[in-house]
PDB file of C-alpha atoms in Angstrom:
ATOM      1  CA  MET Q   1       0.982  22.335 -32.167  1.00  0.00           C
ATOM      2  CA  THR Q   2       1.409  24.195 -29.014  1.00  0.00           C
ATOM      3  CA  ILE Q   3      -1.831  22.792 -27.624  1.00  0.00           C
ATOM      4  CA  MET Q   4      -0.201  19.253 -28.007  1.00  0.00           C
ATOM      5  CA  ALA Q   5       3.016  20.436 -26.251  1.00  0.00           C
ATOM      6  CA  LYS Q   6       1.024  21.399 -23.234  1.00  0.00           C
ATOM      7  CA  THR Q   7      -0.944  18.385 -22.956  1.00  0.00           C
ATOM      8  CA  LYS Q   8       2.088  15.993 -23.132  1.00  0.00           C
ATOM      9  CA  ARG Q   9       4.133  18.062 -20.200  1.00  0.00           C
ATOM     10  CA  SER Q  10       4.211  16.337 -16.883  1.00  0.00           C
ATOM     11  CA  ARG Q  11       2.251  17.987 -13.774  1.00  0.00           C
ATOM     12  CA  GLN Q  12       3.552  17.908 -10.282  1.00  0.00           C
ATOM     13  CA  MET Q  13       1.448  17.784  -7.152  1.00  0.00           C
ATOM     14  CA  ILE Q  14       2.715  18.998  -4.096  1.00  0.00           C
ATOM     15  CA  VAL Q  15       2.498  17.993  -0.750  1.00  0.00           C
ATOM     16  CA  ARG Q  16       3.557  20.078   2.290  1.00  0.00           C
ATOM     17  CA  PRO Q  17       3.108  19.334   5.710  1.00  0.00           C
ATOM     18  CA  SER Q  18       0.584  21.729   7.586  1.00  0.00           C
ATOM     19  CA  PRO Q  19       1.938  23.985  10.069  1.00  0.00           C
ATOM     20  CA  LEU Q  20      -0.530  23.159  12.474  1.00  0.00           C
ATOM     21  CA  ARG Q  21       0.095  19.523  12.964  1.00  0.00           C
ATOM     22  CA  GLN Q  22       3.052  17.600  12.071  1.00  0.00           C
ATOM     23  CA  ALA Q  23       1.245  14.586  10.468  1.00  0.00           C
ATOM     24  CA  THR Q  24      -1.192  16.601   8.409  1.00  0.00           C
ATOM     25  CA  GLY Q  25      -0.449  17.863   4.929  1.00  0.00           C
ATOM     26  CA  ILE Q  26      -1.820  19.740   1.986  1.00  0.00           C
ATOM     27  CA  LEU Q  27      -1.827  18.383  -1.209  1.00  0.00           C
ATOM     28  CA  GLN Q  28      -2.004  20.818  -4.145  1.00  0.00           C
ATOM     29  CA  LEU Q  29      -2.547  20.292  -8.006  1.00  0.00           C
ATOM     30  CA  GLY Q  30      -2.939  23.659  -9.699  1.00  0.00           C
ATOM     31  CA  MET Q  31      -6.032  25.267  -7.993  1.00  0.00           C
ATOM     32  CA  LEU Q  32      -7.130  22.139  -6.189  1.00  0.00           C
ATOM     33  CA  ARG Q  33      -6.276  21.992  -2.595  1.00  0.00           C
ATOM     34  CA  LEU Q  34      -6.826  18.708  -0.451  1.00  0.00           C
ATOM     35  CA  ARG Q  35      -6.273  17.867   3.093  1.00  0.00           C
ATOM     36  CA  CYS Q  36      -4.026  14.946   3.491  1.00  0.00           C
ATOM     37  CA  ALA Q  37      -2.549  12.785   6.279  1.00  0.00           C
ATOM     38  CA  ILE Q  38       1.380  12.028   5.921  1.00  0.00           C
ATOM     39  CA  GLY Q  39       3.898  10.156   8.093  1.00  0.00           C
ATOM     40  CA  ARG Q  40       3.538  10.071  12.049  1.00  0.00           C
ATOM     41  CA  SER Q  41       7.292  11.423  11.781  1.00  0.00           C
ATOM     42  CA  GLY Q  42       6.357  14.175   9.407  1.00  0.00           C
ATOM     43  CA  VAL Q  43       8.860  14.476   6.303  1.00  0.00           C
ATOM     44  CA  ALA Q  44      12.436  13.246   5.998  1.00  0.00           C
ATOM     45  CA  ALA Q  45      15.039  13.731   3.230  1.00  0.00           C
ATOM     46  CA  LEU Q  46      16.652  10.516   4.039  1.00  0.00           C
ATOM     47  CA  LYS Q  47      13.984   7.743   4.480  1.00  0.00           C
ATOM     48  CA  ARG Q  48      14.601   4.780   6.210  1.00  0.00           C
ATOM     49  CA  GLU Q  49      12.562   1.699   6.563  1.00  0.00           C
ATOM     50  CA  GLY Q  50      10.110   2.199   9.625  1.00  0.00           C
ATOM     51  CA  ASP Q  51      10.996   5.495  10.388  1.00  0.00           C
ATOM     52  CA  GLY Q  52       7.297   6.665   9.915  1.00  0.00           C
ATOM     53  CA  ALA Q  53       8.041   9.720   7.888  1.00  0.00           C
ATOM     54  CA  SER Q  54       7.126  10.466   4.259  1.00  0.00           C
ATOM     55  CA  PRO Q  55      10.083  11.029   2.070  1.00  0.00           C
ATOM     56  CA  ILE Q  56      11.183  14.613   0.513  1.00  0.00           C
ATOM     57  CA  GLY Q  57      11.533  14.169  -3.192  1.00  0.00           C
ATOM     58  CA  ILE Q  58       9.789  14.198  -6.570  1.00  0.00           C
ATOM     59  CA  PHE Q  59       8.258  10.876  -7.206  1.00  0.00           C
ATOM     60  CA  PRO Q  60       6.492   9.340 -10.486  1.00  0.00           C
ATOM     61  CA  LEU Q  61       3.054   8.011 -10.410  1.00  0.00           C
ATOM     62  CA  ARG Q  62       3.394   4.580 -10.998  1.00  0.00           C
ATOM     63  CA  ARG Q  63      -0.134   2.878 -11.078  1.00  0.00           C
ATOM     64  CA  VAL Q  64      -3.538   2.686  -9.257  1.00  0.00           C
ATOM     65  CA  LEU Q  65      -4.578  -0.466  -7.466  1.00  0.00           C
ATOM     66  CA  TYR Q  66      -8.132  -0.982  -6.306  1.00  0.00           C
ATOM     67  CA  ARG Q  67     -10.018  -3.618  -4.646  1.00  0.00           C
ATOM     68  CA  PRO Q  68     -12.851  -4.721  -7.029  1.00  0.00           C
ATOM     69  CA  ASP Q  69     -15.310  -5.847  -4.351  1.00  0.00           C
ATOM     70  CA  ASN Q  70     -15.441  -2.531  -2.457  1.00  0.00           C
ATOM     71  CA  GLY Q  71     -16.645   0.290  -4.686  1.00  0.00           C
ATOM     72  CA  LEU Q  72     -16.729   1.033  -8.379  1.00  0.00           C
ATOM     73  CA  ARG Q  73     -13.211   1.145 -10.342  1.00  0.00           C
ATOM     74  CA  PRO Q  74     -11.747   4.474 -10.085  1.00  0.00           C
ATOM     75  CA  ARG Q  75     -11.735   6.551 -13.190  1.00  0.00           C
ATOM     76  CA  THR Q  76      -8.374   7.529 -14.057  1.00  0.00           C
ATOM     77  CA  ARG Q  77      -5.948   7.680 -17.313  1.00  0.00           C
ATOM     78  CA  LEU Q  78      -3.030   6.275 -15.019  1.00  0.00           C
ATOM     79  CA  PRO Q  79      -2.331   2.460 -15.612  1.00  0.00           C
ATOM     80  CA  ILE Q  80      -4.878   0.646 -13.176  1.00  0.00           C
ATOM     81  CA  ALA Q  81      -5.329  -2.832 -11.763  1.00  0.00           C
ATOM     82  CA  PRO Q  82      -7.315  -4.737  -9.394  1.00  0.00           C
ATOM     83  CA  ILE Q  83      -6.037  -6.007  -6.175  1.00  0.00           C
ATOM     84  CA  ALA Q  84      -6.368  -9.653  -5.272  1.00  0.00           C
ATOM     85  CA  ARG Q  85      -6.815 -11.424  -1.881  1.00  0.00           C
ATOM     86  CA  ASP Q  86      -3.084 -12.582  -1.873  1.00  0.00           C
ATOM     87  CA  ASP Q  87      -1.381  -9.583  -3.000  1.00  0.00           C
ATOM     88  CA  GLY Q  88       1.082  -7.894  -0.886  1.00  0.00           C
ATOM     89  CA  TRP Q  89       4.212  -5.673  -0.860  1.00  0.00           C
ATOM     90  CA  CYS Q  90       7.491  -6.922   0.631  1.00  0.00           C
ATOM     91  CA  ASP Q  91       8.971  -4.499   3.116  1.00  0.00           C
ATOM     92  CA  ALA Q  92      12.075  -6.822   4.037  1.00  0.00           C
ATOM     93  CA  PRO Q  93      14.991  -4.983   2.917  1.00  0.00           C
ATOM     94  CA  THR Q  94      17.434  -8.095   2.542  1.00  0.00           C
ATOM     95  CA  ASP Q  95      14.976  -9.754   0.546  1.00  0.00           C
ATOM     96  CA  ARG Q  96      15.242  -9.729  -3.519  1.00  0.00           C
ATOM     97  CA  ASN Q  97      11.768  -8.381  -3.970  1.00  0.00           C
ATOM     98  CA  TYR Q  98      12.215  -5.693  -1.542  1.00  0.00           C
ATOM     99  CA  ASN Q  99       9.681  -2.713  -2.397  1.00  0.00           C
ATOM    100  CA  ARG Q 100       7.975  -4.833  -5.011  1.00  0.00           C
ATOM    101  CA  GLY Q 101       4.456  -6.323  -4.981  1.00  0.00           C
ATOM    102  CA  ILE Q 102       4.185 -10.147  -4.276  1.00  0.00           C
ATOM    103  CA  ARG Q 103       1.736 -12.944  -3.583  1.00  0.00           C
ATOM    104  CA  HIS Q 104       1.008 -14.268  -0.072  1.00  0.00           C
ATOM    105  CA  PRO Q 105       2.149 -16.438   1.417  1.00  0.00           C
ATOM    106  CA  TYR Q 106       5.612 -14.961   1.298  1.00  0.00           C
ATOM    107  CA  PRO Q 107       8.522 -16.163   3.176  1.00  0.00           C
ATOM    108  CA  ALA Q 108       9.773 -12.599   4.068  1.00  0.00           C
ATOM    109  CA  SER Q 109       8.022  -9.451   5.606  1.00  0.00           C
ATOM    110  CA  ALA Q 110       5.273  -8.237   3.262  1.00  0.00           C
ATOM    111  CA  GLU Q 111       2.158  -6.187   3.699  1.00  0.00           C
ATOM    112  CA  ARG Q 112      -1.184  -7.545   2.670  1.00  0.00           C
ATOM    113  CA  LEU Q 113      -2.955  -5.127   0.237  1.00  0.00           C
ATOM    114  CA  TRP Q 114      -6.323  -6.584   0.843  1.00  0.00           C
ATOM    115  CA  ARG Q 115      -6.812  -5.503   4.216  1.00  0.00           C
ATOM    116  CA  ASP Q 116      -9.726  -5.366   6.861  1.00  0.00           C
ATOM    117  CA  ASP Q 117      -9.466  -1.523   7.536  1.00  0.00           C
ATOM    118  CA  HIS Q 118     -10.081  -0.724   3.880  1.00  0.00           C
ATOM    119  CA  LEU Q 119      -6.972   1.655   3.746  1.00  0.00           C
ATOM    120  CA  TYR Q 120      -5.701   0.202   0.578  1.00  0.00           C
ATOM    121  CA  ASP Q 121      -9.347  -0.206  -1.418  1.00  0.00           C
ATOM    122  CA  VAL Q 122      -7.403   2.313  -3.788  1.00  0.00           C
ATOM    123  CA  ILE Q 123      -3.861   2.757  -4.119  1.00  0.00           C
ATOM    124  CA  LEU Q 124      -1.869   5.472  -5.947  1.00  0.00           C
ATOM    125  CA  VAL Q 125       1.913   3.598  -6.204  1.00  0.00           C
ATOM    126  CA  LEU Q 126       4.471   6.150  -5.916  1.00  0.00           C
ATOM    127  CA  GLY Q 127       7.892   5.573  -7.701  1.00  0.00           C
ATOM    128  CA  HIS Q 128       9.748   6.064  -4.591  1.00  0.00           C
ATOM    129  CA  ASN Q 129      12.936   3.781  -3.927  1.00  0.00           C
ATOM    130  CA  ASP Q 130      12.053   1.485  -7.071  1.00  0.00           C
ATOM    131  CA  ARG Q 131      14.409   2.407  -9.744  1.00  0.00           C
ATOM    132  CA  PRO Q 132      16.979   1.652  -8.125  1.00  0.00           C
ATOM    133  CA  ARG Q 133      15.789   0.036  -5.155  1.00  0.00           C
ATOM    134  CA  LEU Q 134      18.207   0.607  -2.144  1.00  0.00           C
ATOM    135  CA  ARG Q 135      17.824  -1.854   0.897  1.00  0.00           C
ATOM    136  CA  GLY Q 136      16.217  -0.009   3.966  1.00  0.00           C
ATOM    137  CA  ARG Q 137      15.196   3.273   2.144  1.00  0.00           C
ATOM    138  CA  GLY Q 138      11.836   2.695   2.542  1.00  0.00           C
ATOM    139  CA  SER Q 139       9.093   0.708   0.584  1.00  0.00           C
ATOM    140  CA  ALA Q 140       5.468   0.585  -0.238  1.00  0.00           C
ATOM    141  CA  ILE Q 141       5.424   4.519  -0.255  1.00  0.00           C
ATOM    142  CA  PHE Q 142       1.591   4.947  -1.484  1.00  0.00           C
ATOM    143  CA  MET Q 143      -1.096   7.548  -1.860  1.00  0.00           C
ATOM    144  CA  HIS Q 144      -4.065   5.838  -0.318  1.00  0.00           C
ATOM    145  CA  LEU Q 145      -7.341   6.032   1.764  1.00  0.00           C
ATOM    146  CA  ALA Q 146      -7.188   8.038   5.073  1.00  0.00           C
ATOM    147  CA  ARG Q 147      -8.149   6.602   8.519  1.00  0.00           C
ATOM    148  CA  PRO Q 148     -11.056   8.365   9.914  1.00  0.00           C
ATOM    149  CA  GLY Q 149      -9.992  11.687  11.295  1.00  0.00           C
ATOM    150  CA  SER Q 150      -7.176  11.568   9.129  1.00  0.00           C
ATOM    151  CA  LEU Q 151      -4.595  10.018  11.460  1.00  0.00           C
ATOM    152  CA  PRO Q 152      -1.041   9.811  10.738  1.00  0.00           C
ATOM    153  CA  THR Q 153       0.376   7.157   8.196  1.00  0.00           C
ATOM    154  CA  GLU Q 154       3.715   5.140   8.634  1.00  0.00           C
ATOM    155  CA  GLY Q 155       4.917   7.216   5.736  1.00  0.00           C
ATOM    156  CA  CYS Q 156       2.388   7.449   2.986  1.00  0.00           C
ATOM    157  CA  ILE Q 157      -0.027  10.113   1.838  1.00  0.00           C
ATOM    158  CA  ALA Q 158      -3.576   9.316   2.824  1.00  0.00           C
ATOM    159  CA  LEU Q 159      -6.770  11.366   1.557  1.00  0.00           C
ATOM    160  CA  ALA Q 160     -10.462  10.886   2.014  1.00  0.00           C
ATOM    161  CA  ARG Q 161     -11.950   8.492  -0.622  1.00  0.00           C
ATOM    162  CA  ARG Q 162     -13.920  11.127  -2.345  1.00  0.00           C
ATOM    163  CA  ASP Q 163     -10.769  13.340  -2.529  1.00  0.00           C
ATOM    164  CA  LEU Q 164      -8.343  10.426  -3.803  1.00  0.00           C
ATOM    165  CA  GLU Q 165     -10.985   9.407  -6.518  1.00  0.00           C
ATOM    166  CA  HIS Q 166     -11.408  13.039  -7.570  1.00  0.00           C
ATOM    167  CA  LEU Q 167      -7.709  13.577  -7.969  1.00  0.00           C
ATOM    168  CA  LEU Q 168      -7.309  10.394  -9.847  1.00  0.00           C
ATOM    169  CA  ARG Q 169      -9.869  11.745 -12.318  1.00  0.00           C
ATOM    170  CA  TRP Q 170      -7.221  14.595 -13.115  1.00  0.00           C
ATOM    171  CA  LEU Q 171      -3.823  12.839 -12.952  1.00  0.00           C
ATOM    172  CA  ARG Q 172      -2.282  11.424 -16.246  1.00  0.00           C
ATOM    173  CA  PRO Q 173       0.670   9.297 -17.183  1.00  0.00           C
ATOM    174  CA  GLY Q 174       4.088  11.504 -16.706  1.00  0.00           C
ATOM    175  CA  ASP Q 175       2.500  13.243 -13.913  1.00  0.00           C
ATOM    176  CA  ARG Q 176       4.491  13.439 -10.376  1.00  0.00           C
ATOM    177  CA  VAL Q 177       4.054  14.124  -6.630  1.00  0.00           C
ATOM    178  CA  ARG Q 178       6.709  16.394  -4.789  1.00  0.00           C
ATOM    179  CA  ILE Q 179       6.781  15.922  -1.292  1.00  0.00           C
ATOM    180  CA  SER Q 180       8.548  18.910   0.382  1.00  0.00           C
ATOM    181  CA  ARG Q 181       9.298  20.719   3.798  1.00  0.00           C
ATOM    182  CA  ARG Q 182       7.339  24.009   2.867  1.00  0.00           C
TER     183      ARG Q 182
END
């Protein structure tokens, strides 16, 4: 009975900015510590669309999306689905599908998930500003692949591919990420 209770409890990853560089962070899950990139503006308690900050708060892990043409399907216990060439994510605050997945072509502003730079080949969708969705409070906050040199993001958390894939093996439904100042 005690073992069952332990396995059903959610775990929390913690992402903190590095004291050395504003847009660099450390992700920790138990004893696992990984270098990550965060928003170019650091972290912010009051996230706004386009501010370049990673939002402070505790967010559920919604699902994993991956590009089926570029690498193997990531191993994870989280819900997972392939990305199609026409998949996107609406970032237009006045649109009815703000901060939701959409299909291109789309009449409002929306990111393409199938990207030439391959940053979104593996995406962990975070439950930021999705229940409820508030206009202008930030959209498309993901954990995704890092640029070479771990350059800053527009507000997401980015990891090296091997680190993100390793992390996904350990995550399970109910786990969360906490983004904090310290």
